[in-house]
């Protein structure tokens, strides 16, 4: 089993109010690179930032890394188009980061990324992969893809109050810019992703198609972004079964259609509850309050933990350890610093 | 502990008779990428070649991978300048592959590679790293660097008969092209490596300097190429102690000065004997005959095995398993194919 984290950026994340995957838009560009380093090394290595939301919720990479430390699974980072270089070892897809979806082309070289990811997915010797993502603004591009394909469009959010109206407005502009009506790209996933998606969605879809073609079991670890990736795979014509692991926080989010989408797309959906309310700690409290919910394969990692003989209490203990390690060296001016004290108490 | 494999190419390898790190010069360019995939995945994934010497000796990546499967240590690939893209996740150093050392500049952007590797070495959170290399033609560039620095110059070879005279002629031309006499670059390692080295040497030196600066223990896993990297580190002015792990095949090579160089450079040298003569198998026979000897951190991996509670017999069993897996799918026209049958018998 290999845990494949796909990282990338889209300029869409810079639209005010779209994403909480970073303390502010300047730091947000580094979130995927930092997440990759946290998953790989247990802390950011050369990316000078610990991703936190504007309210201080630490990146879900903390949770995925904690599970990795408990289960010792192998990870690979696939760079679908990150705007900031990562020091995590990564497999490079061709082409740049994604544009603002309101431009005519949201994903330059979408087909090259898809085919490169597909070849890599075919070539991986593993029996099973879990595919994860980190891309700020990714639920908006997921909405874009689902809309272009004519699928259900209620996506989740890393923010406690889902700005769905804003996302719909952005997606409407995105489709206009590409001359598409909702549903026009049905059966043409590369058109949908190029017009209104992001580099991570096309890469996750390519990885999934390639892996399934070579007989590898695939689990998409994530929320409605993974629903959109799965929709791309189905619209490509793939009928093989594959699965989705997400968190109980996504499953409980009434603003999102993750369960209905899984049913529509014939995905076997599992939502895992890490019982964060059992532990009073700033690494976990924000999730209980409804923030973040998913990302960096958190639901995938928790699903693997639930399948293993590791207790969820042990995972939570490890989450605290990873969080404290991450925030121990945060400089005082860092947005996470005010929470560092809480962690040490 | 992390096992860091540094990969790269130099045009120097294309000089007839210099290297056995590939069946022929066209295939040799893929050797570092394939080695990285074998170490990471257990087999080449997208690089379409299993590296073998012209006589059929399989790449030492087989040995390092086998030890990794026994000990389960973590690996990272650092791409110092590979000419062929690898599908192994890797950390990219700036700049291209190396030129033929007989050109004026052997390593474009040598300082950028060194400083980037140094920053990465400083940032790695590990207590200990073992640094390995794969670059065809690397013993010639090692000779170039040792000569430019004024150190001992008897380097080893992957060929059974070491073409030392040819290497000396090439290095003599290399220094001429850069306007240097032997020893002229003493105290200026970046001049030495830029004039007569390769991308891997400057990167290994940078990694070592950076790691030592941040208090990480460093072991160089390799033969006289690692002697040359260590010389670069010492000529940079670093006095901290570090170690070298190599194979008994290098230690037994009377044409090489690995032991004298270790003494000169104040390196703690350990040579590990995998007792390949105990097992009659084509994956190991060539080493017993004096071919290959080292590479892809073979000596480093074997040293880790010797320090662990894993028996060397178990390592040899795993070598057979890795070799058989590698050669199971080799197409008939591949230079390794004639040996595939032997392995299956």
XYZ file of C-alpha atoms in Angstrom:
690
model
C 0.000 0.000 0.000
C 1.218 3.442 -0.865
C -0.241 6.780 0.260
C 0.071 9.188 -2.678
C -0.225 12.885 -1.808
C -0.934 15.071 -4.838
C 0.038 18.717 -4.347
C -0.671 21.813 -6.408
C -1.841 25.397 -6.457
C -4.501 27.369 -8.290
C -4.721 31.145 -8.456
C -8.400 30.633 -7.625
C -7.405 30.410 -3.948
C -6.501 34.114 -3.991
C -10.143 35.135 -4.439
C -11.121 36.720 -1.137
C -13.147 34.394 1.097
C -12.663 31.212 -0.944
C -10.226 29.218 1.183
C -9.068 28.753 4.765
C -6.062 26.632 3.780
C -3.550 29.139 5.087
C -3.470 32.074 7.489
C -3.555 34.578 4.615
C -3.191 34.496 0.795
C 0.576 35.126 0.904
C 1.158 32.153 3.174
C -1.465 30.001 1.439
C 0.716 29.546 -1.643
C 3.148 27.574 0.556
C 0.508 25.295 2.111
C 0.841 22.360 -0.348
C 4.653 22.362 -0.146
C 4.575 22.540 3.633
C 1.933 19.800 3.822
C 4.141 17.552 1.684
C 7.095 18.161 3.995
C 5.023 17.544 7.127
C 3.740 14.244 5.736
C 7.231 13.206 4.603
C 9.483 14.447 7.409
C 7.106 15.203 10.286
C 7.697 18.961 10.039
C 8.232 21.654 7.403
C 11.840 21.352 6.289
C 12.608 24.224 3.951
C 9.124 25.697 3.457
C 9.122 28.405 6.124
C 5.562 28.017 7.345
C 3.264 25.772 9.352
C -0.085 25.965 7.560
C -2.901 27.120 9.820
C -6.301 28.537 8.995
C -7.029 32.208 9.763
C -8.543 31.030 13.079
C -5.472 28.935 13.916
C -6.678 25.467 12.932
C -3.566 23.481 12.044
C -3.313 21.781 8.654
C -4.842 18.282 8.408
C -1.311 17.175 7.419
C -0.792 16.888 11.185
C -3.444 14.170 11.350
C -2.217 12.262 8.279
C 1.382 12.394 9.521
C 0.294 11.174 12.946
C -1.473 8.182 11.399
C 1.574 7.525 9.239
C 3.766 7.443 12.338
C 1.405 4.922 13.938
C 0.982 2.682 10.861
C 4.354 3.245 9.118
C 2.892 3.204 5.617
C 4.943 4.464 2.663
C 4.158 7.843 1.144
C 4.872 9.421 -2.239
C 4.331 13.067 -3.152
C 3.164 13.829 -6.697
C 3.714 17.448 -7.686
C 0.797 18.236 -9.978
C 1.780 21.898 -10.217
C 2.831 23.524 -6.951
C 3.605 27.242 -7.080
C 6.182 26.992 -4.296
C 9.013 24.457 -4.386
C 8.839 21.676 -1.834
C 11.765 19.910 -0.201
C 9.702 16.757 0.024
C 10.880 14.249 -2.564
C 8.266 14.353 -5.295
C 7.342 12.987 -8.693
C 6.891 15.897 -11.111
C 3.960 16.203 -13.477
C 4.489 18.432 -16.533
C 3.160 21.975 -16.709
C 2.658 24.835 -14.275
C 0.292 25.641 -11.391
C -3.340 26.377 -12.163
C -4.772 29.709 -13.232
C -7.754 31.466 -11.709
C -10.720 29.446 -13.022
C -12.260 32.707 -14.270
C -9.583 32.760 -16.969
C -10.262 30.927 -20.219
C -7.892 28.075 -19.343
C -7.899 27.039 -15.687
C -5.358 24.226 -16.087
C -2.598 24.670 -18.666
C -1.398 21.315 -20.002
C -4.296 19.492 -18.347
C -4.034 16.577 -20.770
C -0.249 16.250 -20.330
C -0.714 16.156 -16.551
C -3.505 13.584 -16.874
C -1.529 11.307 -19.200
C 1.648 11.599 -17.152
C -0.265 10.735 -13.975
C -2.006 7.888 -15.779
C 1.328 6.397 -16.908
C 2.688 6.719 -13.375
C -0.455 5.142 -11.898
C -0.129 2.241 -14.344
C 3.536 1.765 -13.511
C 3.275 1.772 -9.707
C 3.940 -1.774 -8.511
C 1.621 -1.535 -5.483
C -1.492 -3.670 -5.043
C -3.297 -0.727 -3.474
C -2.948 3.046 -3.322
C -4.667 5.728 -1.272
C -4.685 9.051 -3.127
C -4.748 12.323 -1.194
C -4.709 16.017 -2.138
C -3.668 19.426 -0.889
C -4.576 22.512 -2.900
C -5.996 25.709 -1.408
C -9.163 26.723 -3.247
C -9.735 23.102 -4.251
C -13.397 22.907 -3.280
C -14.177 25.761 -5.676
C -12.445 24.016 -8.570
C -14.236 20.812 -7.519
C -17.496 22.707 -7.822
C -16.344 23.935 -11.227
C -15.664 20.425 -12.480
C -18.871 18.960 -11.049
C -20.876 21.780 -12.643
C -19.182 21.405 -16.033
C -19.835 17.646 -15.932
C -23.476 18.100 -14.899
C -23.099 16.351 -11.524
C -24.424 17.425 -8.106
C -22.692 20.580 -6.954
C -22.885 20.891 -3.178
C -19.228 20.862 -2.174
C -17.818 21.188 1.336
C -15.522 23.884 2.723
C -12.563 24.259 5.066
C -14.389 27.279 6.513
C -16.981 26.802 9.286
C -19.526 28.750 7.170
C -19.385 27.356 3.623
C -19.268 30.309 1.144
C -21.245 28.323 -1.434
C -22.831 31.396 -3.057
C -19.405 32.937 -3.663
C -18.130 29.646 -5.090
C -21.129 29.368 -7.409
C -20.539 32.903 -8.688
C -16.879 32.126 -9.371
C -17.772 28.881 -11.146
C -20.403 30.641 -13.226
C -17.739 33.104 -14.389
C -15.351 30.184 -15.011
C -17.786 28.413 -17.308
C -18.654 31.676 -19.097
C -14.955 32.303 -19.743
C -14.697 28.890 -21.393
C -17.974 29.188 -23.294
C -19.585 26.309 -21.384
C -23.020 25.814 -19.840
C -23.444 23.504 -16.816
C -23.271 19.909 -18.050
C -21.715 20.817 -21.396
C -18.534 18.874 -20.605
C -20.342 15.642 -19.672
C -18.276 12.769 -21.091
C -15.297 15.045 -21.681
C -13.442 15.194 -18.360
C -10.362 16.894 -19.799
C -12.508 19.735 -21.126
C -14.181 20.097 -17.726
C -10.927 20.189 -15.784
C -9.157 22.492 -18.250
C -12.067 24.945 -18.137
C -12.914 25.013 -14.438
C -10.681 22.591 -12.516
C -7.189 22.563 -11.062
C -3.923 20.648 -11.603
C -4.571 18.328 -8.658
C -7.968 17.169 -9.945
C -6.599 16.203 -13.362
C -3.632 14.454 -11.770
C -5.708 12.534 -9.215
C -8.046 11.455 -12.027
C -5.092 10.344 -14.173
C -3.487 8.421 -11.295
C -6.777 6.681 -10.578
C -7.431 5.743 -14.200
C -3.875 4.425 -14.631
C -3.830 2.476 -11.383
C -7.210 0.867 -12.102
C -6.029 -0.019 -15.621
C -3.127 -1.984 -14.146
C -5.265 -3.763 -11.539
C -4.279 -1.639 -8.540
C -6.988 -0.978 -5.947
C -7.645 2.742 -5.502
C -9.074 4.621 -2.543
C -9.533 8.378 -2.856
C -8.825 9.914 0.532
C -10.755 13.155 0.820
C -14.065 14.991 0.629
C -15.867 16.676 -2.241
C -12.620 17.367 -4.102
C -12.276 13.604 -4.356
C -15.930 13.385 -5.437
C -14.982 15.683 -8.330
C -11.897 13.593 -9.171
C -14.085 10.472 -9.121
C -16.569 12.190 -11.434
C -13.709 12.865 -13.882
C -12.780 9.171 -13.749
C -16.381 8.055 -14.399
C -16.812 10.562 -17.238
C -13.620 9.149 -18.748
C -15.568 5.901 -19.048
C -13.989 3.858 -16.267
C -16.456 1.409 -14.710
C -14.122 -0.505 -12.343
C -15.014 -0.152 -8.682
C -12.984 2.069 -6.402
C -13.499 3.648 -3.001
C -13.515 6.909 -1.101
C -12.405 7.383 2.512
C -13.414 10.619 4.166
C -13.846 12.016 7.651
C -16.961 12.050 9.811
C -16.691 15.870 9.673
C -17.349 15.831 5.930
C -20.108 13.239 6.290
C -21.778 15.471 8.906
C -21.539 18.586 6.723
C -25.095 19.163 5.550
C -23.936 21.738 3.008
C -22.120 19.049 1.015
C -23.329 16.232 -1.209
C -20.451 13.836 -0.580
C -22.712 10.862 0.173
C -25.081 11.497 -2.728
C -22.131 11.983 -5.079
C -20.599 8.693 -3.929
C -23.888 6.941 -4.666
C -24.220 8.631 -8.087
C -20.644 7.738 -9.003
C -20.788 4.184 -7.617
C -18.088 4.766 -5.024
C -17.840 2.732 -1.866
C -17.735 5.575 0.722
C -16.385 5.176 4.269
C -16.410 8.055 6.773
C -14.141 7.607 9.794
C -14.692 9.373 13.112
C -11.426 10.066 14.967
C -13.407 10.954 18.127
C -11.565 14.228 18.523
C -14.106 15.382 21.122
C -12.559 12.801 23.449
C -9.342 14.841 23.622
C -9.319 18.526 24.564
C -6.413 19.892 22.535
C -5.942 22.749 20.026
C -4.745 20.274 17.397
C -8.226 18.746 17.371
C -10.674 21.300 18.825
C -11.147 23.191 15.547
C -12.340 20.017 13.804
C -14.927 19.502 16.530
C -16.062 23.116 15.904
C -16.517 22.274 12.198
C -13.382 23.791 10.699
C -10.990 22.241 8.137
C -12.888 18.891 8.070
C -10.586 17.150 5.555
C -7.487 17.524 3.430
C -4.006 16.023 2.931
C -5.693 12.615 2.902
C -6.876 12.937 6.492
C -9.951 10.777 5.850
C -7.819 8.283 3.939
C -5.296 8.019 6.746
C -8.016 7.706 9.399
C -9.709 5.005 7.313
C -6.438 3.066 7.216
C -6.111 3.489 10.983
C -9.661 2.202 11.504
C -8.848 -0.891 9.396
C -5.670 -1.557 11.377
C -5.247 -2.758 14.945
C -4.124 0.710 16.082
C -6.555 2.305 18.552
C -7.958 5.744 17.672
C -6.802 6.935 21.122
C -3.227 6.136 20.080
C -3.736 8.159 16.893
C -4.976 11.125 18.951
C -1.946 10.887 21.239
C 0.288 10.957 18.192
C -1.599 13.958 16.791
C -0.695 15.873 19.963
C 2.960 14.846 19.617
C 3.145 15.906 15.951
C 1.384 19.201 16.690
C 3.679 20.048 19.592
C 6.750 19.234 17.503
C 5.464 21.452 14.684
C 4.669 24.419 16.846
C 7.706 24.169 19.128
C 9.883 26.168 16.724
C 7.299 28.582 15.341
C 8.589 32.167 15.470
C 6.513 34.611 17.521
C 5.309 36.600 14.528
C 3.854 33.456 12.900
C 0.041 33.264 12.794
C 0.228 29.912 14.580
C 2.311 31.287 17.449
C -0.585 32.252 19.694
C -1.689 28.627 19.541
C 1.787 27.294 20.215
C 1.471 28.335 23.854
C -1.805 26.504 24.229
C -0.214 23.367 22.884
C 2.659 23.503 25.328
C 0.415 24.034 28.361
C 18.095 7.547 9.999
C 17.593 8.373 6.388
C 19.345 6.846 3.373
C 19.872 9.644 0.841
C 20.588 8.524 -2.727
C 22.097 11.272 -4.884
C 21.634 10.725 -8.619
C 23.129 12.457 -11.633
C 24.817 12.121 -14.982
C 28.003 13.393 -16.547
C 28.817 13.306 -20.252
C 32.192 11.964 -19.128
C 30.605 8.501 -18.942
C 30.292 8.458 -22.737
C 34.071 8.295 -23.189
C 34.739 4.794 -24.488
C 36.012 2.405 -21.804
C 35.384 4.678 -18.785
C 32.364 3.074 -17.128
C 30.595 -0.253 -16.729
C 27.490 1.310 -15.165
C 25.222 0.250 -17.999
C 25.212 -2.293 -20.819
C 26.124 0.383 -23.370
C 26.368 4.198 -23.485
C 22.775 4.625 -24.708
C 21.393 2.663 -21.782
C 23.897 4.103 -19.291
C 22.190 7.502 -19.314
C 19.171 5.824 -17.670
C 21.142 4.027 -14.942
C 20.767 6.680 -12.188
C 17.015 7.061 -12.796
C 16.510 3.306 -12.831
C 18.646 2.887 -9.699
C 16.495 5.463 -7.903
C 13.325 3.596 -8.899
C 14.760 0.222 -7.850
C 15.739 1.603 -4.447
C 12.343 3.309 -4.014
C 9.895 0.815 -5.513
C 11.870 -2.432 -5.773
C 11.909 -2.323 -9.578
C 12.206 0.201 -12.414
C 8.823 1.853 -12.747
C 8.885 4.114 -15.775
C 12.586 3.985 -16.676
C 12.580 1.190 -19.249
C 15.800 -0.540 -18.262
C 17.385 -2.732 -15.599
C 20.964 -1.481 -15.327
C 23.534 -4.207 -15.931
C 27.196 -3.983 -16.797
C 28.343 -5.075 -20.280
C 29.120 -8.488 -18.764
C 25.681 -8.757 -17.175
C 26.470 -7.757 -13.581
C 23.259 -6.278 -12.149
C 23.311 -2.795 -10.630
C 24.297 -2.580 -6.948
C 20.840 -0.999 -6.456
C 19.695 -4.618 -6.132
C 21.843 -5.018 -3.018
C 20.833 -1.695 -1.441
C 17.155 -2.379 -2.104
C 17.481 -5.864 -0.601
C 18.993 -4.423 2.580
C 16.267 -1.779 2.665
C 13.618 -4.508 2.486
C 15.280 -6.291 5.412
C 15.841 -3.192 7.586
C 12.926 -0.984 6.409
C 14.889 2.248 6.572
C 13.548 5.400 4.896
C 15.071 6.577 1.638
C 15.166 9.936 -0.148
C 16.387 10.533 -3.691
C 18.210 13.805 -4.379
C 18.381 14.643 -8.078
C 21.708 16.422 -8.459
C 21.348 16.586 -12.236
C 20.063 13.427 -13.899
C 19.892 13.447 -17.685
C 16.901 11.102 -17.750
C 13.762 11.781 -15.712
C 13.097 9.396 -12.865
C 9.719 8.338 -11.527
C 11.204 7.992 -8.078
C 10.086 10.888 -5.890
C 13.094 13.175 -5.667
C 14.330 16.470 -4.297
C 15.593 18.613 -7.175
C 18.872 20.480 -7.087
C 19.184 23.434 -9.489
C 21.055 23.185 -12.771
C 21.583 20.548 -15.433
C 23.553 17.302 -15.732
C 27.335 17.450 -15.910
C 29.412 18.090 -18.998
C 32.341 16.034 -20.206
C 35.141 16.999 -17.786
C 37.331 17.803 -20.790
C 35.150 20.868 -21.375
C 36.052 24.090 -19.582
C 33.168 23.743 -17.111
C 32.441 20.194 -15.964
C 29.607 21.145 -13.593
C 27.385 24.086 -14.574
C 25.920 25.799 -11.498
C 28.205 23.825 -9.175
C 27.886 26.430 -6.427
C 24.069 26.595 -6.698
C 23.915 22.807 -6.407
C 26.291 22.850 -3.436
C 24.382 25.583 -1.582
C 21.003 24.031 -2.310
C 22.223 20.658 -1.041
C 23.779 22.340 1.980
C 20.482 24.053 2.889
C 18.647 20.750 2.474
C 21.236 18.911 4.585
C 20.872 21.548 7.306
C 17.084 21.313 7.213
C 16.739 17.523 7.377
C 15.364 16.656 10.815
C 17.167 13.300 11.055
C 19.807 12.504 13.676
C 21.770 10.516 11.137
C 21.974 10.192 7.352
C 23.743 7.752 5.068
C 24.566 9.372 1.723
C 24.824 7.260 -1.428
C 25.492 7.983 -5.098
C 24.804 6.714 -8.596
C 26.475 8.364 -11.557
C 28.113 6.487 -14.432
C 31.645 7.760 -15.000
C 31.815 8.877 -11.371
C 35.198 7.377 -10.555
C 36.781 9.445 -13.341
C 35.287 12.672 -11.991
C 36.370 11.561 -8.509
C 39.899 11.246 -9.859
C 39.482 14.712 -11.381
C 38.495 16.259 -8.074
C 41.173 14.441 -6.060
C 43.799 15.551 -8.584
C 42.636 19.170 -8.604
C 42.693 19.191 -4.783
C 46.146 17.587 -4.621
C 44.984 14.422 -2.832
C 45.894 10.792 -3.550
C 44.505 9.731 -6.895
C 44.142 5.967 -7.057
C 40.397 5.518 -7.583
C 38.505 2.260 -8.004
C 36.461 1.087 -10.978
C 33.275 -0.818 -11.740
C 35.269 -2.696 -14.383
C 37.280 -5.787 -13.408
C 40.387 -4.208 -14.982
C 40.616 -0.616 -13.762
C 41.345 1.676 -16.774
C 43.391 4.036 -14.590
C 45.657 5.220 -17.421
C 42.649 6.245 -19.512
C 41.129 8.042 -16.520
C 44.387 9.893 -15.845
C 44.546 11.039 -19.479
C 40.967 12.302 -19.309
C 41.617 14.130 -16.033
C 44.785 15.651 -17.421
C 42.760 17.068 -20.311
C 40.088 18.217 -17.845
C 42.556 20.223 -15.788
C 44.179 21.654 -18.927
C 40.774 22.801 -20.170
C 40.250 24.680 -16.908
C 43.800 26.038 -16.737
C 44.624 24.087 -13.581
C 47.650 22.079 -12.476
C 47.229 19.165 -10.029
C 46.720 20.611 -6.550
C 45.876 24.105 -7.802
C 42.351 23.917 -6.366
C 43.475 22.924 -2.844
C 41.255 24.807 -0.399
C 38.786 25.705 -3.157
C 36.467 22.703 -3.474
C 33.954 24.487 -5.699
C 36.689 25.305 -8.213
C 37.836 21.674 -8.170
C 34.391 20.249 -8.722
C 33.382 22.806 -11.354
C 36.579 22.105 -13.307
C 36.835 18.328 -13.112
C 33.986 16.902 -11.021
C 30.340 16.020 -11.492
C 26.941 17.164 -10.139
C 26.742 14.304 -7.640
C 30.090 15.123 -6.012
C 29.163 18.765 -5.392
C 25.744 17.741 -4.085
C 27.068 15.021 -1.763
C 29.621 17.505 -0.423
C 26.914 20.139 0.123
C 24.595 17.658 1.860
C 27.421 16.554 4.125
C 28.492 20.084 5.035
C 24.902 21.136 5.747
C 24.034 18.051 7.767
C 27.194 18.338 9.878
C 26.479 22.049 10.444
C 23.113 21.145 11.966
C 24.507 18.356 14.147
C 23.389 15.422 11.998
C 25.722 12.409 11.879
C 26.872 11.651 8.339
C 28.078 8.394 6.816
C 29.150 8.407 3.183
C 28.144 5.073 1.661
C 30.488 4.315 -1.220
C 34.026 3.895 -2.498
C 36.500 6.346 -3.974
C 33.725 8.640 -5.238
C 32.854 9.175 -1.593
C 36.561 9.688 -0.832
C 36.440 12.546 -3.349
C 33.257 13.974 -1.815
C 34.897 13.787 1.615
C 37.951 15.590 0.240
C 35.668 18.390 -0.974
C 34.181 18.625 2.528
C 37.606 18.783 4.174
C 38.874 21.365 1.679
C 35.780 23.424 2.505
C 37.235 23.628 6.020
C 34.939 21.245 7.878
C 36.723 19.479 10.749
C 33.774 17.604 12.325
C 34.127 13.844 12.260
C 32.125 11.765 9.826
C 32.319 8.233 8.474
C 32.521 6.168 5.335
C 30.946 2.743 4.804
C 32.168 0.764 1.830
C 32.261 -2.828 0.635
C 34.959 -5.427 1.179
C 35.283 -5.481 -2.633
C 36.516 -1.876 -2.624
C 38.768 -2.499 0.373
C 40.303 -5.466 -1.454
C 40.893 -3.461 -4.660
C 44.638 -2.864 -4.704
C 44.301 -0.337 -7.504
C 42.425 2.045 -5.204
C 43.546 4.233 -2.303
C 40.268 4.200 -0.377
C 41.900 3.287 2.929
C 44.772 5.763 2.592
C 42.338 8.494 1.553
C 40.164 7.788 4.601
C 43.217 8.122 6.830
C 44.352 11.338 5.094
C 40.858 12.835 5.373
C 40.234 11.669 8.950
C 37.277 9.480 8.035
C 36.219 6.518 10.117
C 36.145 3.807 7.381
C 34.214 0.545 7.681
C 34.276 -2.107 4.939
C 31.523 -4.717 5.108
C 31.800 -8.176 3.575
C 28.430 -9.554 2.435
C 30.003 -13.017 1.990
C 28.637 -13.341 -1.518
C 30.886 -16.354 -2.165
C 28.614 -18.283 0.222
C 25.747 -18.077 -2.299
C 26.142 -19.225 -5.908
C 23.853 -16.843 -7.780
C 24.224 -14.476 -10.777
C 23.100 -11.529 -8.626
C 26.264 -11.967 -6.563
C 28.805 -13.911 -8.636
C 30.059 -10.875 -10.538
C 31.029 -9.149 -7.272
C 33.040 -12.205 -6.276
C 34.797 -11.975 -9.671
C 35.688 -8.328 -8.895
C 33.104 -6.458 -10.943
C 30.934 -3.484 -9.876
C 32.288 -3.503 -6.275
C 30.192 -0.570 -5.015
C 27.555 1.973 -5.954
C 24.018 3.087 -5.051
C 25.139 3.060 -1.412
C 25.775 -0.679 -1.414
C 28.554 -0.373 1.185
C 26.388 1.969 3.238
C 23.437 -0.399 3.195
C 25.626 -3.413 4.018
C 27.193 -1.460 6.893
C 23.718 -0.747 8.273
C 22.874 -4.445 7.923
C 26.042 -5.418 9.789
C 25.126 -3.030 12.632
C 21.595 -4.468 12.848
C 20.443 -7.855 14.067
C 19.691 -9.008 10.522
C 21.914 -11.906 9.431
C 23.951 -11.448 6.235
C 22.460 -14.752 4.999
C 19.019 -13.128 5.171
C 20.332 -10.185 3.149
C 21.664 -12.578 0.497
C 18.310 -14.363 0.339
C 16.623 -11.019 -0.201
C 19.142 -10.105 -2.917
C 18.056 -13.213 -4.824
C 14.389 -12.260 -4.416
C 14.939 -8.674 -5.622
C 17.046 -9.867 -8.558
C 14.486 -12.449 -9.655
C 11.682 -9.871 -9.429
C 13.722 -7.400 -11.508
C 14.606 -9.844 -14.233
C 11.247 -11.622 -14.384
C 9.831 -9.043 -16.800
C 12.958 -8.213 -18.793
C 12.233 -8.349 -22.532
C 14.278 -10.867 -24.525
C 16.262 -8.236 -26.392
C 17.463 -6.643 -23.119
C 21.170 -7.142 -22.334
C 20.206 -8.650 -18.979
C 17.902 -11.230 -20.552
C 20.509 -13.953 -20.951
C 21.064 -13.758 -17.205
C 17.352 -13.829 -16.416
C 17.244 -17.504 -17.282
C 20.127 -18.265 -14.966
C 18.312 -16.518 -12.143
C 15.164 -18.518 -12.631
C 16.981 -21.857 -12.667
